[in-house]
PDB file of C-alpha atoms in Angstrom:
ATOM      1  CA  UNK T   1     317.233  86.293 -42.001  1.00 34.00           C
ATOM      2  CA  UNK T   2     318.025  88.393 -45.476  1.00 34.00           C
ATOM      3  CA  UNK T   3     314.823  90.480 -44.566  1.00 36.00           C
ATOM      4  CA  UNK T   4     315.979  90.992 -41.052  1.00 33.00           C
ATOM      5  CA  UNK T   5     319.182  92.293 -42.171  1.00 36.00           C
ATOM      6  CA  UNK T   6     317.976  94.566 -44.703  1.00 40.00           C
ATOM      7  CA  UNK T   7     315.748  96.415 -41.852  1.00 41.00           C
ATOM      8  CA  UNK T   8     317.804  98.218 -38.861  1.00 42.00           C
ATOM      9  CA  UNK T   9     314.766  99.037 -37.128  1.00 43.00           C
ATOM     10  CA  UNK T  10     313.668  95.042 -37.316  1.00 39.00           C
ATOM     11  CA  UNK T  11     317.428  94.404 -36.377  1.00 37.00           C
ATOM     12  CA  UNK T  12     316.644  96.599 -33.674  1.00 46.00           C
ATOM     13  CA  UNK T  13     313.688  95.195 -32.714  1.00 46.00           C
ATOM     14  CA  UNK T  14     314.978  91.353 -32.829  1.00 44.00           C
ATOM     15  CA  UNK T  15     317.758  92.323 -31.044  1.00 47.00           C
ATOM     16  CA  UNK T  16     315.553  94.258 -28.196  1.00 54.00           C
ATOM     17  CA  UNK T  17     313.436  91.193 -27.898  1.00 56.00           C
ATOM     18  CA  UNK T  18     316.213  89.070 -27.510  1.00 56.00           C
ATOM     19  CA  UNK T  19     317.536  90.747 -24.869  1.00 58.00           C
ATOM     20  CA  UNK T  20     314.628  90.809 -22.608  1.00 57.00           C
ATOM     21  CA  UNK T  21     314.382  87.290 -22.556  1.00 61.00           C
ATOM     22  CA  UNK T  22     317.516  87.416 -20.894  1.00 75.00           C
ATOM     23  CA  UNK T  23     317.206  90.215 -18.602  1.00 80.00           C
ATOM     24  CA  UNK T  24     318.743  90.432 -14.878  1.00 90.00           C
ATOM     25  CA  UNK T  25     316.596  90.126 -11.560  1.00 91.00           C
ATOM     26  CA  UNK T  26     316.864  93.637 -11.393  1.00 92.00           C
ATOM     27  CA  UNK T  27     316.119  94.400 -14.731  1.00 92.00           C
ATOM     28  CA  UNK T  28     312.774  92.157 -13.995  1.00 93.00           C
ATOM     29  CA  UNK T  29     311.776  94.062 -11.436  1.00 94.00           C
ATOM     30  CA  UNK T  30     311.763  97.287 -13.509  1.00 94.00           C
ATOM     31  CA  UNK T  31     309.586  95.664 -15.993  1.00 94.00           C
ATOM     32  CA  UNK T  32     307.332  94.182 -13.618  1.00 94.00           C
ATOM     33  CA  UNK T  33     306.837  97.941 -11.938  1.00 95.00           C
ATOM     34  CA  UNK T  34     306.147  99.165 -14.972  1.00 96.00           C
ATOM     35  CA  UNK T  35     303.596  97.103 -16.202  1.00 96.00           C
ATOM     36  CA  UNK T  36     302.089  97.405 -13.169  1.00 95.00           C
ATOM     37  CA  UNK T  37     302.174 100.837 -12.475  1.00 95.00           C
ATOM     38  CA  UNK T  38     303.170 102.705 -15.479  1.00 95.00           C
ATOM     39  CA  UNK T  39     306.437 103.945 -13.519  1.00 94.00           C
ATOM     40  CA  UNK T  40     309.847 103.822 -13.572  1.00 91.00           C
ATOM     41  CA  UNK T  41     312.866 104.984 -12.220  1.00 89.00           C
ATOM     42  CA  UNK T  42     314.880 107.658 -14.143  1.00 85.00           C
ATOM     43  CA  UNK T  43     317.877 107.886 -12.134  1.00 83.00           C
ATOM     44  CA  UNK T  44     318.336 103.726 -12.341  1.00 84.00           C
ATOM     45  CA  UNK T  45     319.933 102.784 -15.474  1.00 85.00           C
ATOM     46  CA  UNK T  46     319.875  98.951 -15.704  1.00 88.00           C
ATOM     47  CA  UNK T  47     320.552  98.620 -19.026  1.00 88.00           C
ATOM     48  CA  UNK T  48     323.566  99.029 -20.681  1.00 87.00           C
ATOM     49  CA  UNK T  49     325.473 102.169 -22.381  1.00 85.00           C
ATOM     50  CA  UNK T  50     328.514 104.434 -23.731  1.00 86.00           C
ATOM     51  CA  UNK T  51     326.957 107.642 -22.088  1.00 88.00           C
ATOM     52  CA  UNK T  52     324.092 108.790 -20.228  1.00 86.00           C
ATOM     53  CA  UNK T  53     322.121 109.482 -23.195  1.00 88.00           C
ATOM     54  CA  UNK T  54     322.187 105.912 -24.416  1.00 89.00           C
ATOM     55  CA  UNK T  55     321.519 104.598 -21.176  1.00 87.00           C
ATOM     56  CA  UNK T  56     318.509 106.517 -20.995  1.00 88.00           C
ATOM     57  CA  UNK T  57     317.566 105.639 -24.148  1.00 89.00           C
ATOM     58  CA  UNK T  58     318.333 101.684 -23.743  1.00 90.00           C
ATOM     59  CA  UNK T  59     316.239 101.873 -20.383  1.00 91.00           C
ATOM     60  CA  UNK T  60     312.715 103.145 -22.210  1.00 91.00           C
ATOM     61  CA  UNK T  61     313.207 100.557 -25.429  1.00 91.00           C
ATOM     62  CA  UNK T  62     313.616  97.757 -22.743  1.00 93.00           C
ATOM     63  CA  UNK T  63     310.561  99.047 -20.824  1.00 95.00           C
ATOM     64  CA  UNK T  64     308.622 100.147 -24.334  1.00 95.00           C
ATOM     65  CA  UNK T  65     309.496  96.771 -25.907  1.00 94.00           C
ATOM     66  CA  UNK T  66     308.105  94.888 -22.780  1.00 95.00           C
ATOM     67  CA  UNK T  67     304.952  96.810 -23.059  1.00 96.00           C
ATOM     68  CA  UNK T  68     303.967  96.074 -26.639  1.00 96.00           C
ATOM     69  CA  UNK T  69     305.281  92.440 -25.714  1.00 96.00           C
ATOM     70  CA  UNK T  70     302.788  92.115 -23.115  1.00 96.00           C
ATOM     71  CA  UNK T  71     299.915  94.283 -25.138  1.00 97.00           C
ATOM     72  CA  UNK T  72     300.233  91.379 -27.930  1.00 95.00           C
ATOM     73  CA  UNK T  73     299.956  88.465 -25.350  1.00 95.00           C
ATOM     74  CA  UNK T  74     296.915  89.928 -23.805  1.00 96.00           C
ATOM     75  CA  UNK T  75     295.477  90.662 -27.363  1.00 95.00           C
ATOM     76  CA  UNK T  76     296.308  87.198 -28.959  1.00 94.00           C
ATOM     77  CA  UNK T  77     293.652  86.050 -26.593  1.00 94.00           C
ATOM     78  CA  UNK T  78     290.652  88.171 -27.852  1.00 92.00           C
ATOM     79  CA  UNK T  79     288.795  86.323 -30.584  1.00 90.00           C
ATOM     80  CA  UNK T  80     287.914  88.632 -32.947  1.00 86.00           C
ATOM     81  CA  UNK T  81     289.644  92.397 -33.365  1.00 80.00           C
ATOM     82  CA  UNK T  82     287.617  95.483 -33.540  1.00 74.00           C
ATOM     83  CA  UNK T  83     288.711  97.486 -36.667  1.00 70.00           C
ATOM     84  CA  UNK T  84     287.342 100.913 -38.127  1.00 68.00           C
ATOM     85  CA  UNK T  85     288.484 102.877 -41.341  1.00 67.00           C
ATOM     86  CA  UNK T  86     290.980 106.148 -41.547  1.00 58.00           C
ATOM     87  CA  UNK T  87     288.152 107.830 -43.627  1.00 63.00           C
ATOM     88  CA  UNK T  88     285.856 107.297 -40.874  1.00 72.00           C
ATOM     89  CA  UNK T  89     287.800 108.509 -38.047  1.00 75.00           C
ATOM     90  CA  UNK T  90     288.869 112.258 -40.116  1.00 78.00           C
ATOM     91  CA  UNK T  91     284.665 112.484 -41.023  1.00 84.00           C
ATOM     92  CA  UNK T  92     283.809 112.298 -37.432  1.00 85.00           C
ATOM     93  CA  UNK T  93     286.527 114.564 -35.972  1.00 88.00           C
ATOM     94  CA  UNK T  94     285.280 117.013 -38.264  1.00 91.00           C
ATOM     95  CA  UNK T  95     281.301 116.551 -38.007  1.00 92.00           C
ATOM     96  CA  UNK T  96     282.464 116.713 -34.108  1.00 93.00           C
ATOM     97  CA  UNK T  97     284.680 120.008 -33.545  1.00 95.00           C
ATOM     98  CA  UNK T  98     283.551 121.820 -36.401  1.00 96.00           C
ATOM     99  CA  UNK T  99     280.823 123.964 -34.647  1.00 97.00           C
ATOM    100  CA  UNK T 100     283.783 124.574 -31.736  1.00 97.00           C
ATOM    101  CA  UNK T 101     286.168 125.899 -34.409  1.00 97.00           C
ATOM    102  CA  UNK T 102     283.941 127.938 -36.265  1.00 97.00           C
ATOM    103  CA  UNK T 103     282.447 129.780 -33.077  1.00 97.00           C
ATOM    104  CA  UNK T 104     286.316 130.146 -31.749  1.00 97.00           C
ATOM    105  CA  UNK T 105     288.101 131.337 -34.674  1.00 97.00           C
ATOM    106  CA  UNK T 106     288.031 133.599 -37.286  1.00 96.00           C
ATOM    107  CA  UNK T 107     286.784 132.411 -40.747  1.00 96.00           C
ATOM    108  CA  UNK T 108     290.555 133.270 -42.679  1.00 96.00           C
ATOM    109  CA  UNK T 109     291.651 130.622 -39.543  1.00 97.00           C
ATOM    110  CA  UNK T 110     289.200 127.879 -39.741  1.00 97.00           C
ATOM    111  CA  UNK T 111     291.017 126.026 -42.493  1.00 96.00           C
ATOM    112  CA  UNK T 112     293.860 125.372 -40.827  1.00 96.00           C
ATOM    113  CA  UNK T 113     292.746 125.017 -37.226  1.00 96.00           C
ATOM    114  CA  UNK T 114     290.558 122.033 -38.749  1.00 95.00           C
ATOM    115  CA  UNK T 115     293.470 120.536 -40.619  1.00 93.00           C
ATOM    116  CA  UNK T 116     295.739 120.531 -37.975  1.00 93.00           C
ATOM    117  CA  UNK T 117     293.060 118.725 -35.641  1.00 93.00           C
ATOM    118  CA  UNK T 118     291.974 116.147 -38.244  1.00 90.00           C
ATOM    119  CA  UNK T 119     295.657 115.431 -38.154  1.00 89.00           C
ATOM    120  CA  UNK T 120     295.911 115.400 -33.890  1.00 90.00           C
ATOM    121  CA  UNK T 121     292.953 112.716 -33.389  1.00 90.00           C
ATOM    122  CA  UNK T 122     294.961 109.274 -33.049  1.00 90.00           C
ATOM    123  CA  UNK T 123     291.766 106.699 -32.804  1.00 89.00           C
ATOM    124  CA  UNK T 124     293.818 103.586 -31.087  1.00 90.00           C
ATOM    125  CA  UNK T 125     293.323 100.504 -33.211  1.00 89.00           C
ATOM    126  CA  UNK T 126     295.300  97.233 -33.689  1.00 90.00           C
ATOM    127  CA  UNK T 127     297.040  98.487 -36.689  1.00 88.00           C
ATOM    128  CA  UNK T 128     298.850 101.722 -35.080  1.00 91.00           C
ATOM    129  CA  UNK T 129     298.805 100.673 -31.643  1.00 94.00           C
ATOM    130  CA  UNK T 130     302.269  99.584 -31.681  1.00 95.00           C
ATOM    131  CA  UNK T 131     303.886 102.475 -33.186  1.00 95.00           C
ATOM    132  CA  UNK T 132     301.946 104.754 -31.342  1.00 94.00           C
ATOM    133  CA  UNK T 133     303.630 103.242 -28.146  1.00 95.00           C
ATOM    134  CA  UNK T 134     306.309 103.621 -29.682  1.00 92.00           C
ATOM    135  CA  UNK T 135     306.452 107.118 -30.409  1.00 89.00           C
ATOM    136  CA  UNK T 136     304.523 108.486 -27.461  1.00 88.00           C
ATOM    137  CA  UNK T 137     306.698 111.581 -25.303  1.00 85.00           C
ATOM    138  CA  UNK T 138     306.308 109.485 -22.220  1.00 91.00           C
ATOM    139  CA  UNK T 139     306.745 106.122 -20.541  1.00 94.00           C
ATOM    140  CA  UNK T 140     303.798 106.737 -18.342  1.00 94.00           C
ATOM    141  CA  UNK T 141     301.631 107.820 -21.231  1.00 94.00           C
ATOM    142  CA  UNK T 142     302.349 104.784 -23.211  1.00 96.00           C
ATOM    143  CA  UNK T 143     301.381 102.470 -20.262  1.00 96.00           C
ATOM    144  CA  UNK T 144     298.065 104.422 -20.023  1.00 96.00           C
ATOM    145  CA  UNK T 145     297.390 104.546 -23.459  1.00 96.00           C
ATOM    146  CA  UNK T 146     298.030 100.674 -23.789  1.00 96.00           C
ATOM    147  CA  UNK T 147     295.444 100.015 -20.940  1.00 96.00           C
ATOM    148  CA  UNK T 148     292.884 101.858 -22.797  1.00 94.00           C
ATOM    149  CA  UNK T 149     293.991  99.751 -26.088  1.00 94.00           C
ATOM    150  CA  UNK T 150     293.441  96.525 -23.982  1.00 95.00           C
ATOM    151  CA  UNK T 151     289.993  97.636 -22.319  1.00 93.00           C
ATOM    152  CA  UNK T 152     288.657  98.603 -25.585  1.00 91.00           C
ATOM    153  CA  UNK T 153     289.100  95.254 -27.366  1.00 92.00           C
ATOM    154  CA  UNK T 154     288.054  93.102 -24.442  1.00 91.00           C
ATOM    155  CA  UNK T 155     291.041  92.230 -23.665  1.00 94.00           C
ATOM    156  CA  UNK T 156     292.386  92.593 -19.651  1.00 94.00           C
ATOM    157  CA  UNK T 157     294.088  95.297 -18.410  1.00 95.00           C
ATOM    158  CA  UNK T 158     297.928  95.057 -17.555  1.00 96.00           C
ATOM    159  CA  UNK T 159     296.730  96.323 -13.657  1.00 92.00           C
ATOM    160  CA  UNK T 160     293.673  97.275 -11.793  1.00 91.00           C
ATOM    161  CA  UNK T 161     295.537 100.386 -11.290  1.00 87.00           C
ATOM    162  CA  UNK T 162     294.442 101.110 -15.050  1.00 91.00           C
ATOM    163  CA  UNK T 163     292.349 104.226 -15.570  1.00 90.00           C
ATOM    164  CA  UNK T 164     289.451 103.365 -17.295  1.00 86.00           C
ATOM    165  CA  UNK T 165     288.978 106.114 -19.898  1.00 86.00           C
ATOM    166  CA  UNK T 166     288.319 106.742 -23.577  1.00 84.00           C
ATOM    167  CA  UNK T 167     290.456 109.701 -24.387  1.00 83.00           C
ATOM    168  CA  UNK T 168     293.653 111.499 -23.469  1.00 86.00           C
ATOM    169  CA  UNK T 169     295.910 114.443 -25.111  1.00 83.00           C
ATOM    170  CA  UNK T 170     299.433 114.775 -24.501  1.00 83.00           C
ATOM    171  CA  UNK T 171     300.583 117.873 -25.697  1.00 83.00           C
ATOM    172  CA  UNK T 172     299.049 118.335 -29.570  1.00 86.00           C
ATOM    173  CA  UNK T 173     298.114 114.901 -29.914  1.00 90.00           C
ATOM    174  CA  UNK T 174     294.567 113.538 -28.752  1.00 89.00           C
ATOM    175  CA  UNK T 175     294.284 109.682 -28.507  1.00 91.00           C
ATOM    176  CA  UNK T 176     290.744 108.306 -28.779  1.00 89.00           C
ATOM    177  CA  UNK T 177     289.405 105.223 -27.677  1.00 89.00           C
ATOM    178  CA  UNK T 178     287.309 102.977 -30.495  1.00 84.00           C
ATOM    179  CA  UNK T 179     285.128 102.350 -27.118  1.00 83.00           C
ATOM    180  CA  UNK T 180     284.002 106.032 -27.959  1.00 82.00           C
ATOM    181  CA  UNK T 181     282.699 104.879 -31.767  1.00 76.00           C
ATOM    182  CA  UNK T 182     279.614 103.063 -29.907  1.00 69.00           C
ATOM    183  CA  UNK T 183     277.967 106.227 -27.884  1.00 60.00           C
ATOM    184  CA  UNK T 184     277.098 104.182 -25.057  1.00 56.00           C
ATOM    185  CA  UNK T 185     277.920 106.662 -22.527  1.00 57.00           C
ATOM    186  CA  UNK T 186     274.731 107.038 -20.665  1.00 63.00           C
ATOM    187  CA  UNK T 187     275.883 110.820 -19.689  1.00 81.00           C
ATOM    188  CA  UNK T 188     274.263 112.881 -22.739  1.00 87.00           C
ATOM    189  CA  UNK T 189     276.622 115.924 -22.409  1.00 91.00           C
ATOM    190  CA  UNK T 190     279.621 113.851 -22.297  1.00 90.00           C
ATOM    191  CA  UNK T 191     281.832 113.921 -25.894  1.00 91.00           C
ATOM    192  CA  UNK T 192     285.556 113.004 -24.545  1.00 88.00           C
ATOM    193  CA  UNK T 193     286.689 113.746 -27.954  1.00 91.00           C
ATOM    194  CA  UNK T 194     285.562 117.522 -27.966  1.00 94.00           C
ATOM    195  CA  UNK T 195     287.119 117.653 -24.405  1.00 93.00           C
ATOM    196  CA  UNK T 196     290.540 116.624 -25.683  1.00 89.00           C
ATOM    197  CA  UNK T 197     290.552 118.683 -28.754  1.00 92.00           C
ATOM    198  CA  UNK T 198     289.640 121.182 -26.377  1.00 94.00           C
ATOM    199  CA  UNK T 199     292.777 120.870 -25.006  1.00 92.00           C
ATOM    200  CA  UNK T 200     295.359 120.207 -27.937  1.00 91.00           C
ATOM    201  CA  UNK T 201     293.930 124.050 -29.123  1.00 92.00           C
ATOM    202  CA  UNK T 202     295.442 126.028 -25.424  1.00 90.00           C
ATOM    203  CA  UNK T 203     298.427 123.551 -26.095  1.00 90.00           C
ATOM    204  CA  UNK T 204     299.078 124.463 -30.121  1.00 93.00           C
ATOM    205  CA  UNK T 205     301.174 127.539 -31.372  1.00 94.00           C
ATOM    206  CA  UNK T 206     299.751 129.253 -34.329  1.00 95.00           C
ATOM    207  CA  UNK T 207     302.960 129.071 -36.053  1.00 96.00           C
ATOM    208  CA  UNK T 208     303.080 125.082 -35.827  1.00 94.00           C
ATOM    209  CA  UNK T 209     300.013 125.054 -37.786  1.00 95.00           C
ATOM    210  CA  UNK T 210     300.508 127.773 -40.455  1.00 95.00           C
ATOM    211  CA  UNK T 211     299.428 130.692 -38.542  1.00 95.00           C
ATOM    212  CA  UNK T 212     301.166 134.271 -38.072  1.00 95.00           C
ATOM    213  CA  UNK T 213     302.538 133.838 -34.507  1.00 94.00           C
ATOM    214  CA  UNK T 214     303.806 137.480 -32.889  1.00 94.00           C
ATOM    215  CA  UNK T 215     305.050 137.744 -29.322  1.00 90.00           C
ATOM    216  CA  UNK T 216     301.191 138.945 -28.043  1.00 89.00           C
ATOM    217  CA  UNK T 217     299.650 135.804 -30.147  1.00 92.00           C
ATOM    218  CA  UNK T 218     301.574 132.819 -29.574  1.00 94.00           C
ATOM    219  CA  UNK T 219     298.946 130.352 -28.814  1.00 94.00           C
ATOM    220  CA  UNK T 220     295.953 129.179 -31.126  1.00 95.00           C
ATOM    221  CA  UNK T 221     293.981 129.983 -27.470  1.00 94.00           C
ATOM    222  CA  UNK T 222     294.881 132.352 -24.355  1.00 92.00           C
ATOM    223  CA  UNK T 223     293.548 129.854 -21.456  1.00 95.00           C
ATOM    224  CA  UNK T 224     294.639 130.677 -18.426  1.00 95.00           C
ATOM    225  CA  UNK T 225     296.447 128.196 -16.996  1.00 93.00           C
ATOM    226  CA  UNK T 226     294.266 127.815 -13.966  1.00 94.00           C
ATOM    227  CA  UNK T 227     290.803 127.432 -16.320  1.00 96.00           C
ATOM    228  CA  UNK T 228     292.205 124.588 -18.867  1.00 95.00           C
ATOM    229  CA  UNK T 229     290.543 122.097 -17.387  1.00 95.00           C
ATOM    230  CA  UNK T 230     286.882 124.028 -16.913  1.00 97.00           C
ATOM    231  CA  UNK T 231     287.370 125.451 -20.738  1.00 97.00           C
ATOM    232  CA  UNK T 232     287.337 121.813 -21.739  1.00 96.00           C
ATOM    233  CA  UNK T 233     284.239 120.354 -20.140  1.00 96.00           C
ATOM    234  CA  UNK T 234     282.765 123.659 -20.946  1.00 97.00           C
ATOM    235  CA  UNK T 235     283.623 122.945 -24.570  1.00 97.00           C
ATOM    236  CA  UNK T 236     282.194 119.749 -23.906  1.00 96.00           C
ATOM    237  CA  UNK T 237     278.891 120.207 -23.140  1.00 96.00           C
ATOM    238  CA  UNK T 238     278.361 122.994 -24.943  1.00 97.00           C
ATOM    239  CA  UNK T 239     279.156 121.131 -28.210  1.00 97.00           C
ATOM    240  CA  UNK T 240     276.084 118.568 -26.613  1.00 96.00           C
ATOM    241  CA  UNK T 241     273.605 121.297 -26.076  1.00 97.00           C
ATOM    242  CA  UNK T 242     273.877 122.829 -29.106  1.00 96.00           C
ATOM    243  CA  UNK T 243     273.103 119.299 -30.998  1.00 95.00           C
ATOM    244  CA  UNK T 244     270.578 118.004 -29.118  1.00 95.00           C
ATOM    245  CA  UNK T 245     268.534 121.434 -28.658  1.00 95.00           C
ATOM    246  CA  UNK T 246     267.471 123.274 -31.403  1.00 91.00           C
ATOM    247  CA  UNK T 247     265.784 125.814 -29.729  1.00 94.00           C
ATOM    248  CA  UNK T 248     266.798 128.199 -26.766  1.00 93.00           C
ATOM    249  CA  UNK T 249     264.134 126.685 -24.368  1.00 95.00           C
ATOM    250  CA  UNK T 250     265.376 123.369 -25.305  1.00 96.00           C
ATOM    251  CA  UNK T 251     269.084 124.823 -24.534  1.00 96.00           C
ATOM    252  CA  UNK T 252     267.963 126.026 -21.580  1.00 95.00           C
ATOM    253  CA  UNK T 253     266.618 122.866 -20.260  1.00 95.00           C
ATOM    254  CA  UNK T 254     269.027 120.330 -21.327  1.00 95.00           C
ATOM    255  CA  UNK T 255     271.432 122.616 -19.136  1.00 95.00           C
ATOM    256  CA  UNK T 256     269.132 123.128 -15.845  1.00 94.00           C
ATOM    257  CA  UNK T 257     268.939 118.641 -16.002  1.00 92.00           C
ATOM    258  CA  UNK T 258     272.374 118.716 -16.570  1.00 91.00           C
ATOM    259  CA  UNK T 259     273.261 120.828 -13.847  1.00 88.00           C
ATOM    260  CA  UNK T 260     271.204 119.026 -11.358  1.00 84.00           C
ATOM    261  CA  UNK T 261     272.665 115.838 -12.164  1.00 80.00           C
ATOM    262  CA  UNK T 262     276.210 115.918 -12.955  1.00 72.00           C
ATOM    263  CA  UNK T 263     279.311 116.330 -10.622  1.00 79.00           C
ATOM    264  CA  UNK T 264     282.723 117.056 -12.400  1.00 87.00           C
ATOM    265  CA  UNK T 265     285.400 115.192 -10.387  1.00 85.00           C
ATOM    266  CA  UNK T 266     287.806 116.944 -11.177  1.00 89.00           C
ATOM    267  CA  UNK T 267     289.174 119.204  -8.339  1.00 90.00           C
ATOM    268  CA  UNK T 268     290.817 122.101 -10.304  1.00 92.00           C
ATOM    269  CA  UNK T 269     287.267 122.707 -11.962  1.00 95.00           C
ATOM    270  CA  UNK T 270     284.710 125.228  -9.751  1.00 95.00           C
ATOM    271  CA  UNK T 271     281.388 123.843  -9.985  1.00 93.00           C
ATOM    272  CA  UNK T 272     279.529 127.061  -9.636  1.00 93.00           C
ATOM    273  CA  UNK T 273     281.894 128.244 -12.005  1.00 96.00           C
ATOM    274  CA  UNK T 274     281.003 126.252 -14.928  1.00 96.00           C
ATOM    275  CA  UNK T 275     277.744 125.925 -14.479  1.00 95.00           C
ATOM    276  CA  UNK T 276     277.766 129.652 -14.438  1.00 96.00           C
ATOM    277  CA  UNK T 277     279.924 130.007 -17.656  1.00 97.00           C
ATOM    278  CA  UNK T 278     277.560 127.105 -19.739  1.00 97.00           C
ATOM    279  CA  UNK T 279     274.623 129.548 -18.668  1.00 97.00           C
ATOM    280  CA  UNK T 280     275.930 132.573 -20.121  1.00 97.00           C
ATOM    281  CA  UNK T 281     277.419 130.592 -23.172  1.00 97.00           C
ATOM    282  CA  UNK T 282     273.407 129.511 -23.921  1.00 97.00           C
ATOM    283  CA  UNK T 283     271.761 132.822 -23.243  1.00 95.00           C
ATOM    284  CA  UNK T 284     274.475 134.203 -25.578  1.00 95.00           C
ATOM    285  CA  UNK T 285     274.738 134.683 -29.712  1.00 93.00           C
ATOM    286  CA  UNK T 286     277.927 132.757 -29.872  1.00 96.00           C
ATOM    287  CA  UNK T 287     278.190 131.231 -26.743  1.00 97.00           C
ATOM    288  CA  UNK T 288     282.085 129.375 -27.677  1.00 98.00           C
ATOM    289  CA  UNK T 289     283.267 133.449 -27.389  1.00 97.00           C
ATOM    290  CA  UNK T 290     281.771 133.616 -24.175  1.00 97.00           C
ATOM    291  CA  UNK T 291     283.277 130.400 -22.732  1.00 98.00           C
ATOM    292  CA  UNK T 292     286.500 131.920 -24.673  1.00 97.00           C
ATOM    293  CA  UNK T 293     285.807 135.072 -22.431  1.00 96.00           C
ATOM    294  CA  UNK T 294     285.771 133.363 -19.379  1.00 97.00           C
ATOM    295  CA  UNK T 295     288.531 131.259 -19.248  1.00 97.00           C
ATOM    296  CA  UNK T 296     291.199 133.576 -21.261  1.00 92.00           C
ATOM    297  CA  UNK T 297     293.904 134.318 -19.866  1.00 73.00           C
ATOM    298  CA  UNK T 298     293.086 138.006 -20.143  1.00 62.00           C
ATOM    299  CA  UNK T 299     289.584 137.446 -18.546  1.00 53.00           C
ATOM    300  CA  UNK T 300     288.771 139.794 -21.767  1.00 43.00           C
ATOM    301  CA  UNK T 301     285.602 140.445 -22.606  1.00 40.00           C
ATOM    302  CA  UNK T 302     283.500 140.095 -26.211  1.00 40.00           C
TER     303      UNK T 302
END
């Protein structure tokens, strides 16, 4: 059609979809493992190519393009399509990591630490979900981040192997669930959107964002490698103790329940540790420069 061939990138796309429909066995099976698993070869090039590079490249738009094919089907089924407003989404990333990027950086940095997160925080919705699998670093990121599309709306999963989660950062980019707009997470020093901001600040260089970057400041954060993980959930529940107590004793409290309740999963985090760190974060004045302390990469102190 006219409008077809005024677009390369629908030309593109036409031309992509037209091809899977006629795809090889083999090239099948790749599809099939990836929907199902969220991995692929990279050494098996079934697609066509001039060079390597092409190849590569003709393998991931096959296997991106069957994705979003099969993210639509499973969609097309739910009856009525969440949606939420831009405004919204930059009003609560700021009401949210605000308090974190005040007590972490200096007030000539705050500025443009915020800006640069307001502009990180991807809320997954049915009107970027497509490009955003497009554009994503990874194939295996865009198969989890279309699972947690597909859970969110009601729709099924493209596997049980699916991770059921609500949030996930690759590199400076944080994707959000909408299932984290309704606060039903019965854990109440949980915010998965703190945690993964959390993150894209040890992963951001100061110069991306405006900053003066020298050879001994490279990084918005030092985090030692080794404490990324514990920094975030310490960010975490910090951010929740600090809302819902307004009062040291109530501080206090919230974080002797929540240590007698909760278990962090996640192997690479020691549990004495951050139990240990959140206690000296609420006895402190600023407690984010003591969880800063802890986990730096210079173990420095404040």
């Amino acid at each position: 059609t006219p409008q077809i061939a005024e677009n390369p990138k629908m030309i593109s796309m036409a031309k992509s979809a037209s091809e899977r429909k006629k795809a090889t066995p083999a090239q099948q099976a790749a599809i099939r493992r990836y929907l199902a698993t969220g991995d692929h070869d990279p050494n098996l090039h079934l697609w066509p190519g001039q060079n390597f590079m092409e190849l590569e490249i003709n393998t991931h738009t096959a296997l991106r393009g069957a994705l979003i094919d099969a993210v639509k089907e499973r969609a097309a089924k739910v009856p009525k399509l969440p949606s939420i407003r831009t405004g919204d989404v930059s009003s609560l990333t700021r009401s949210k990591v605000a308090p974190m990027v005040n007590g972490l950086f200096a007030k000539s940095e705050q500025a443009a630490v915020m800006n640069a997160l307001e502009r990180s925080v991807v809320f997954l919705t049915p009107d970027n979900v497509e490009p955003v699998l497009e554009s994503s670093s990874w194939l295996h990121t865009s198969w989890v981040l279309a699972n947690m599309y597909l859970l969110s709306i009601g729709a099924e999963a493209l596997s049980p192997q699916a991770p059921s989660i609500v949030g996930l950062s690759e590199e400076t980019t944080c994707y959000v669930s909408i299932d984290y707009l309704l606060d039903q997470n019965p854990e109440p020093l949980a915010d998965y959107l703190v945690h993964e901001v959390a993150h894209i600040i040890h992963n951001c260089k100061r110069g991306a964002i405006g900053l003066e970057q020298t050879r001994r400041r490279e990084w918005l954060l030092d985090i030692d490698y080794q404490m990324r993980e514990t920094f975030a959930y310490c960010c975490e529940a910090y951010s929740r103790i600090l809302v819902l107590g307004t009062t040291g004793r109530q501080r206090r409290e919230l974080l002797a329940e929540h240590a007698g309740q909760t278990m962090i999963t996640d192997a690479s985090v020691d549990q004495d540790e951050y139990h240990d760190i959140l206690r000296e974060a609420v006895s402190a004045r600023n407690g984010w420069k003591r969880i800063l302390a802890r986990c730096s990469g210079a173990k420095g102190k404040v």
